[in-house]
Amino acid sequence: MAHPTKKDLAYDFIKRRILEKRLLPGQRITASQIAEEIGTSVLPVREALLSLEAERLVSITPYVGAVVAWVSHDEVLEVISLLAVLEGYGTSQAAGRSKQLPRQLATINQKLRAAMQQEMWSWFIDLNREFHFAIFEASGNGVLLENIRVFWSQLDTMLASTSFHLVPNRAEEDLREHDELIRLLSEPQPDPLAIELVARAHRMRTAAYLERQAQPVV
């Protein structure tokens, strides 16, 4: 395994501080200060900031510097809407490709229920990801899988850096929707269109839930 570069170290350091809310939206990020804290030159820090800007975590103004970006309500909903399309298609493409998939998903969903009952939300989040990516991997479409992975990671990051909260609020509803997906995928002749619509609706209910939240972003 390759050792992390200085840019990687700077990237991880800054991103972790943003996600832990030790750096807040609008707060300036001083490259020289970060460089001193992690024991490197300014150049890797600047490179890391450019990567974080591409992820919409940082905003850079020429001759002014970098600040932690504000994540707008609309930006979060745009990513969710895009994921709904990609995930719906990916789930439909998994239909009928693996006889083992429904059983695998049912096992993961049982663990999700246990995590919910024990209020082990970090475990719940990990299992939820495992559930969905088992489906996407079964689709056999590597390009689609990679794009979903990128946007899933981006959404996780955006939600972590905002005031939105999904777990535990939507947990029980999530599991019922998972049960419906498992049922559709278990049919002798799965209907790809029905599966796609249910998978899209599953993701878009996240958007609907966020719309109802009393504490909006920014």
Short mmCIF file of C-alpha atoms in Angstrom, two decimals:
data_model
loop_
_atom_site.label_atom_id
_atom_site.label_comp_id
_atom_site.label_asym_id
_atom_site.label_seq_id
_atom_site.Cartn_x
_atom_site.Cartn_y
_atom_site.Cartn_z
CA MET A 1 0.00 0.00 0.00
CA ALA A 2 1.33 3.44 -0.98
CA HIS A 3 2.18 5.84 1.80
CA PRO A 4 -0.01 8.96 1.98
CA THR A 5 1.52 12.03 0.37
CA LYS A 6 1.90 15.36 2.14
CA LYS A 7 -1.09 16.57 0.15
CA ASP A 8 -3.10 13.57 1.41
CA LEU A 9 -2.14 14.37 4.99
CA ALA A 10 -3.17 18.00 4.58
CA TYR A 11 -6.41 17.00 2.88
CA ASP A 12 -7.36 14.54 5.64
CA PHE A 13 -6.40 17.02 8.37
CA ILE A 14 -8.52 19.87 6.98
CA LYS A 15 -11.47 17.69 6.01
CA ARG A 16 -11.58 16.05 9.43
CA ARG A 17 -11.66 19.47 11.10
CA ILE A 18 -14.54 20.56 8.88
CA LEU A 19 -16.55 17.39 9.50
CA GLU A 20 -15.91 17.62 13.24
CA LYS A 21 -17.09 21.27 13.05
CA ARG A 22 -13.79 22.54 14.41
CA LEU A 23 -13.71 24.67 11.27
CA LEU A 24 -17.08 26.29 10.65
CA PRO A 25 -18.74 27.65 7.48
CA GLY A 26 -17.28 31.03 6.59
CA GLN A 27 -14.18 30.51 8.73
CA ARG A 28 -10.88 31.30 7.05
CA ILE A 29 -8.35 28.51 6.50
CA THR A 30 -4.78 29.77 6.65
CA ALA A 31 -2.47 27.55 4.61
CA SER A 32 0.65 28.55 6.51
CA GLN A 33 -0.97 27.74 9.85
CA ILE A 34 -2.15 24.32 8.64
CA ALA A 35 1.32 23.64 7.21
CA GLU A 36 2.91 24.44 10.56
CA GLU A 37 0.47 22.21 12.44
CA ILE A 38 1.11 19.15 10.25
CA GLY A 39 4.80 19.82 9.68
CA THR A 40 4.90 20.41 5.95
CA SER A 41 5.36 23.22 3.45
CA VAL A 42 2.53 25.43 2.24
CA LEU A 43 2.36 23.87 -1.26
CA PRO A 44 0.75 20.51 -0.25
CA VAL A 45 -1.79 22.43 1.83
CA ARG A 46 -2.73 24.59 -1.15
CA GLU A 47 -3.10 21.47 -3.29
CA ALA A 48 -5.33 19.92 -0.62
CA LEU A 49 -7.48 23.05 -0.53
CA LEU A 50 -8.02 22.81 -4.28
CA SER A 51 -9.23 19.23 -3.87
CA LEU A 52 -11.56 20.28 -1.07
CA GLU A 53 -12.87 23.11 -3.24
CA ALA A 54 -13.77 20.54 -5.90
CA GLU A 55 -15.82 18.74 -3.23
CA ARG A 56 -17.57 22.02 -2.33
CA LEU A 57 -16.17 21.92 1.18
CA VAL A 58 -13.92 24.94 0.66
CA SER A 59 -14.34 28.19 -1.23
CA ILE A 60 -11.19 29.87 -2.60
CA THR A 61 -11.08 33.52 -3.67
CA PRO A 62 -7.94 34.62 -5.60
CA TYR A 63 -5.71 36.99 -3.60
CA VAL A 64 -8.00 36.57 -0.59
CA GLY A 65 -7.68 32.95 0.50
CA ALA A 66 -9.76 29.93 1.46
CA VAL A 67 -12.77 29.68 3.73
CA VAL A 68 -14.99 26.79 4.76
CA ALA A 69 -17.83 26.78 2.24
CA TRP A 70 -21.46 27.24 3.09
CA VAL A 71 -23.48 24.23 1.92
CA SER A 72 -26.87 25.41 0.71
CA HIS A 73 -30.14 23.56 1.04
CA ASP A 74 -30.46 23.54 -2.76
CA GLU A 75 -26.99 22.04 -3.28
CA VAL A 76 -27.79 19.12 -0.98
CA LEU A 77 -31.10 18.49 -2.74
CA GLU A 78 -29.42 18.62 -6.16
CA VAL A 79 -27.00 15.85 -5.18
CA ILE A 80 -29.85 13.77 -3.73
CA SER A 81 -31.88 14.18 -6.93
CA LEU A 82 -28.93 13.08 -9.06
CA LEU A 83 -28.31 10.07 -6.82
CA ALA A 84 -31.98 9.10 -7.09
CA VAL A 85 -31.60 8.73 -10.85
CA LEU A 86 -28.29 6.84 -10.68
CA GLU A 87 -29.37 4.57 -7.83
CA GLY A 88 -32.74 3.84 -9.41
CA TYR A 89 -31.06 2.71 -12.61
CA GLY A 90 -28.37 0.77 -10.77
CA THR A 91 -30.93 -1.07 -8.65
CA SER A 92 -33.02 -1.94 -11.71
CA GLN A 93 -29.93 -3.34 -13.46
CA ALA A 94 -29.30 -5.68 -10.52
CA ALA A 95 -32.70 -7.32 -11.01
CA GLY A 96 -32.37 -11.01 -11.80
CA ARG A 97 -28.57 -10.97 -11.99
CA SER A 98 -27.93 -12.81 -8.72
CA LYS A 99 -30.12 -15.37 -6.97
CA GLN A 100 -28.13 -14.80 -3.80
CA LEU A 101 -28.70 -11.04 -3.70
CA PRO A 102 -32.18 -10.98 -2.06
CA ARG A 103 -30.99 -13.33 0.69
CA GLN A 104 -27.86 -11.22 1.22
CA LEU A 105 -29.97 -8.06 1.46
CA ALA A 106 -32.40 -9.67 3.91
CA THR A 107 -29.49 -10.60 6.18
CA ILE A 108 -28.14 -7.05 6.10
CA ASN A 109 -31.61 -5.64 6.80
CA GLN A 110 -31.91 -7.88 9.87
CA LYS A 111 -28.64 -6.42 11.15
CA LEU A 112 -29.97 -2.93 10.39
CA ARG A 113 -33.00 -3.64 12.58
CA ALA A 114 -30.73 -4.80 15.38
CA ALA A 115 -28.63 -1.65 15.03
CA MET A 116 -31.78 0.50 15.14
CA GLN A 117 -33.15 -1.28 18.22
CA GLN A 118 -29.80 -0.88 20.00
CA GLU A 119 -29.48 2.74 18.79
CA MET A 120 -26.06 1.95 17.34
CA TRP A 121 -26.27 4.61 14.64
CA SER A 122 -22.71 4.46 13.34
CA TRP A 123 -23.20 0.74 12.73
CA PHE A 124 -26.58 1.49 11.13
CA ILE A 125 -25.00 3.95 8.68
CA ASP A 126 -22.29 1.44 7.73
CA LEU A 127 -24.85 -1.34 7.21
CA ASN A 128 -27.09 0.92 5.14
CA ARG A 129 -24.18 1.62 2.84
CA GLU A 130 -23.40 -2.12 2.66
CA PHE A 131 -27.04 -2.83 1.74
CA HIS A 132 -27.16 -0.42 -1.17
CA PHE A 133 -23.70 -1.11 -2.53
CA ALA A 134 -24.41 -4.85 -2.56
CA ILE A 135 -27.16 -3.95 -5.05
CA PHE A 136 -25.06 -1.54 -7.11
CA GLU A 137 -22.19 -4.03 -7.34
CA ALA A 138 -24.63 -6.69 -8.55
CA SER A 139 -25.63 -4.39 -11.43
CA GLY A 140 -22.40 -5.29 -13.22
CA ASN A 141 -21.90 -1.68 -14.33
CA GLY A 142 -18.51 -0.52 -13.05
CA VAL A 143 -18.79 3.03 -14.41
CA LEU A 144 -22.17 3.50 -12.77
CA LEU A 145 -20.87 2.05 -9.51
CA GLU A 146 -17.95 4.47 -9.41
CA ASN A 147 -20.17 7.48 -10.10
CA ILE A 148 -22.60 6.46 -7.37
CA ARG A 149 -19.66 6.01 -5.01
CA VAL A 150 -18.41 9.55 -5.76
CA PHE A 151 -21.78 11.23 -5.24
CA TRP A 152 -22.61 9.11 -2.19
CA SER A 153 -19.36 10.23 -0.58
CA GLN A 154 -20.07 13.84 -1.54
CA LEU A 155 -23.54 13.69 0.00
CA ASP A 156 -22.21 12.12 3.20
CA THR A 157 -19.69 14.94 3.46
CA MET A 158 -22.26 17.66 2.75
CA LEU A 159 -24.69 16.28 5.34
CA ALA A 160 -21.95 15.88 7.94
CA SER A 161 -20.99 19.55 7.55
CA THR A 162 -24.56 20.88 7.85
CA SER A 163 -27.36 20.91 10.38
CA PHE A 164 -29.29 18.16 8.56
CA HIS A 165 -29.95 14.98 10.54
CA LEU A 166 -31.21 11.72 9.04
CA VAL A 167 -30.44 9.03 11.60
CA PRO A 168 -32.30 7.96 13.71
CA ASN A 169 -35.24 9.94 12.36
CA ARG A 170 -35.76 7.98 9.12
CA ALA A 171 -34.43 4.59 10.25
CA GLU A 172 -37.70 2.70 10.61
CA GLU A 173 -39.07 4.05 7.33
CA ASP A 174 -35.79 3.15 5.59
CA LEU A 175 -36.10 -0.47 6.68
CA ARG A 176 -39.67 -0.78 5.42
CA GLU A 177 -38.53 0.56 2.06
CA HIS A 178 -35.64 -1.92 2.05
CA ASP A 179 -38.16 -4.72 2.64
CA GLU A 180 -40.09 -3.60 -0.44
CA LEU A 181 -36.93 -3.58 -2.57
CA ILE A 182 -36.04 -7.08 -1.35
CA ARG A 183 -39.55 -8.29 -2.21
CA LEU A 184 -39.35 -6.89 -5.73
CA LEU A 185 -35.86 -8.29 -6.33
CA SER A 186 -36.99 -11.72 -5.04
CA GLU A 187 -39.76 -12.14 -7.61
CA PRO A 188 -39.27 -14.94 -10.19
CA GLN A 189 -39.40 -12.34 -12.97
CA PRO A 190 -38.40 -9.01 -11.42
CA ASP A 191 -39.85 -5.90 -13.05
CA PRO A 192 -36.88 -3.53 -13.66
CA LEU A 193 -39.12 -0.48 -14.11
CA ALA A 194 -41.01 -1.07 -10.86
CA ILE A 195 -37.71 -1.62 -9.05
CA GLU A 196 -36.23 1.56 -10.51
CA LEU A 197 -39.23 3.64 -9.43
CA VAL A 198 -39.17 2.25 -5.87
CA ALA A 199 -35.41 2.81 -5.57
CA ARG A 200 -35.75 6.39 -6.83
CA ALA A 201 -38.59 7.07 -4.42
CA HIS A 202 -36.51 5.63 -1.57
CA ARG A 203 -33.76 8.20 -2.19
CA MET A 204 -36.17 11.07 -2.86
CA ARG A 205 -37.91 10.49 0.47
CA THR A 206 -34.63 11.59 1.99
CA ALA A 207 -35.03 14.88 0.14
CA ALA A 208 -38.63 15.17 1.31
CA TYR A 209 -37.55 14.54 4.89
CA LEU A 210 -34.86 17.21 4.69
CA GLU A 211 -37.41 19.65 3.29
CA ARG A 212 -39.53 19.12 6.39
CA GLN A 213 -36.72 19.67 8.84
CA ALA A 214 -37.23 22.69 11.01
CA GLN A 215 -33.59 23.74 10.93
CA PRO A 216 -32.56 24.51 7.34
CA VAL A 217 -29.01 24.76 6.07
CA VAL A 218 -27.47 28.24 6.22
#
